[in-house]
C-alpha positions in Angstrom: -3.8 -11.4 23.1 -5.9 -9.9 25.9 -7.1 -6.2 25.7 -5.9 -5.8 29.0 -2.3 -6.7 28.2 -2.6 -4.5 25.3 -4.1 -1.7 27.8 -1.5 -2.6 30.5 1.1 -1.8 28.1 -0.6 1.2 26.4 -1.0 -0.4 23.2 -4.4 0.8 23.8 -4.6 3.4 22.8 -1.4 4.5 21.4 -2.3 1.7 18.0 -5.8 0.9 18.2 -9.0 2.5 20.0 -10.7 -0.5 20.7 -9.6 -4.7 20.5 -11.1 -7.9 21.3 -9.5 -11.1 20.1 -11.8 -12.3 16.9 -9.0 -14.6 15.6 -5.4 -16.5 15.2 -2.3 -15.3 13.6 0.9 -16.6 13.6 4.1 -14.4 12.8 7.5 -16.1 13.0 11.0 -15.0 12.4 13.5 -17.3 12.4 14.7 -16.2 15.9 10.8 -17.6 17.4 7.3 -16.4 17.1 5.9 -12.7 17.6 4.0 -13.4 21.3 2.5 -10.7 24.0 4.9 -8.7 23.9 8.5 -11.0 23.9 12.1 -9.5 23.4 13.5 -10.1 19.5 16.6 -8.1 18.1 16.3 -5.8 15.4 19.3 -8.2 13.6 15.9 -11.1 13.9 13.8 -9.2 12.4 15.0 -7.8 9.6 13.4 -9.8 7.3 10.0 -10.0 6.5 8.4 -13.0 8.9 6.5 -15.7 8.1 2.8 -14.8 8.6 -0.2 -17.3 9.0 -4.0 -16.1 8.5 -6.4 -17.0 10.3 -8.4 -18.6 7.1 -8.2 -18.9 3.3 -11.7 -17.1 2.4 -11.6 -14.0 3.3 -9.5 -10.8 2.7 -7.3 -9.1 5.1 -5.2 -5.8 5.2 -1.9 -6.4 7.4 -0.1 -3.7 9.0 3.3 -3.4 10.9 4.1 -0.4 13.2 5.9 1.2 15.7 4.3 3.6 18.0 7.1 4.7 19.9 9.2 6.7 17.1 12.0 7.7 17.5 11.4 6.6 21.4 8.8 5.8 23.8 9.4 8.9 25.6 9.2 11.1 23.1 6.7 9.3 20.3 6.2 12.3 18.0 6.5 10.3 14.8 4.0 7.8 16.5 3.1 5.3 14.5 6.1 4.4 12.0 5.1 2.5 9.3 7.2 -0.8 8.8 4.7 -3.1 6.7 1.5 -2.6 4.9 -0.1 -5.2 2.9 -3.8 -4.8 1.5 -6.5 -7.5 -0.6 -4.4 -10.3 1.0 -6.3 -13.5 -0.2 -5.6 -17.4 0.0 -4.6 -17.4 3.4 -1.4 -16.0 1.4 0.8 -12.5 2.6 2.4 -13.1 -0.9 -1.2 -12.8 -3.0 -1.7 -8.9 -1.3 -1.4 -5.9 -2.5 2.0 -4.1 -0.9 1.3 -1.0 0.3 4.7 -0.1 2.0 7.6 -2.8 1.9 8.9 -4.2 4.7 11.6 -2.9 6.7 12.7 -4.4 9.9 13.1 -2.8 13.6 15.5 0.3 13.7 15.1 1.6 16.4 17.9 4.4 17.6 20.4 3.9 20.1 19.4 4.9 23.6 15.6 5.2 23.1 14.9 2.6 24.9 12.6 -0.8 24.1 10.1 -0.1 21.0 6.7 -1.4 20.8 6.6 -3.4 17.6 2.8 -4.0 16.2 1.5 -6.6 14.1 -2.7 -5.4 13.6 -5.3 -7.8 11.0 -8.1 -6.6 9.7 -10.3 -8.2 7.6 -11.8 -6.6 4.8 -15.6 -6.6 3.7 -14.2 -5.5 0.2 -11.3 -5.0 -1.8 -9.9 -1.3 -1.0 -7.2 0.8 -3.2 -5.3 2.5 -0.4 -4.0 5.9 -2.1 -0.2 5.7 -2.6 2.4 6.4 0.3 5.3 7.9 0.1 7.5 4.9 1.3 11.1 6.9 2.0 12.0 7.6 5.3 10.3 10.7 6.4 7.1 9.2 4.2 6.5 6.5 6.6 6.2 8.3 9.9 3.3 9.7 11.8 0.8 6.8 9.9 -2.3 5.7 11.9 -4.2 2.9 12.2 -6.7 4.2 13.2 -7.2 6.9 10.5 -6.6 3.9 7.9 -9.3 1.8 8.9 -11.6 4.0 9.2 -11.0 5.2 5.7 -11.7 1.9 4.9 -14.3 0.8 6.5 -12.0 -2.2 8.1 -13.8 -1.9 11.7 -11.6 -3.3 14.4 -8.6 -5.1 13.7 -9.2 -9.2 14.5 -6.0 -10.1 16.0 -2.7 -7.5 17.6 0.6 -8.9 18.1 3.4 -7.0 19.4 6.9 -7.5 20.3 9.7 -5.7 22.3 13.0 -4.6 20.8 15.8 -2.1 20.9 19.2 -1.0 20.0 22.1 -3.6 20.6 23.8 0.1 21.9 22.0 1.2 24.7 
């Protein structure tokens, strides 16, 4: 994904500071692939998707978020935290360490299309994110940013986003 996609459609800055494509990912739900910015329902994508790394030798923190809660216009729970994994190794989501769960897209009726945000980092090191508080209110207002930086993850490899909103609008 180009930066100036991700620019064009404010993903920069509202998720990341900073992005050049480094690598591949793949993220599929059943409904079709995660891909610059495409339209997927929220009943598509509640399930955790099938994710691909890039390689097998390294370690990678994958995140999941939505930077326009509980709407774009009003963001002031920017970045909701659907997905966190950590120490993922073997080219395998299922080896990581889960950070927050998965949830899918929920996004309320009549606020409009969400920004949904896939972001890989690789890791120079195992890291022990402290715990979250993974109920509700607990995942809100959780930045990227901030978290690689505590971690010394640099900038993430590879961003993915997707559009999607409430079947009611």
């Amino acid at each position: 994904m180009s930066s100036s996609l991700l620019q064009e459609k404010g993903i920069i800055p509202d998720v990341v500071d900073a992005f050049e494509a480094s690598s591949s990912l793949s993220v599929e739900y059943p409904a079709g692939g995660v891909q610059d910015g495409n339209e997927l329902t929220p009943d598509n994508t509640k399930e955790a998707p099938k994710v691909v790394l890039p390689d097998k030798d390294s370690l990678y923190t994958l995140a999941f978020v939505d930077p326009d809660a509980p709407s774009n216009a009003d963001p002031k729970f920017r970045s909701w935290r659907h997905w966190l994994v950590c120490n993922i190794k073997d080219g395998d989501i299922a080896s990581g360490d889960v950070s927050t769960p998965y949830i899918g897209p929920g996004p309320p009726a009549g606020s409009g299309f969400h920004r949904y945000c896939f972001v890989l980092y690789k890791q120079k090191a195992p890291i022990q994110p402290e715990p979250f508080n993974n109920e509700r209110e607990g995942r809100r207002s959780f930045s990227i940013i901030n978290f690689a930086a505590q971690h010394d993850l640099g900038h993430p490899l590879v961003l993915h986003f997707f559009l999607a909103k409430n079947a009611e609008q």
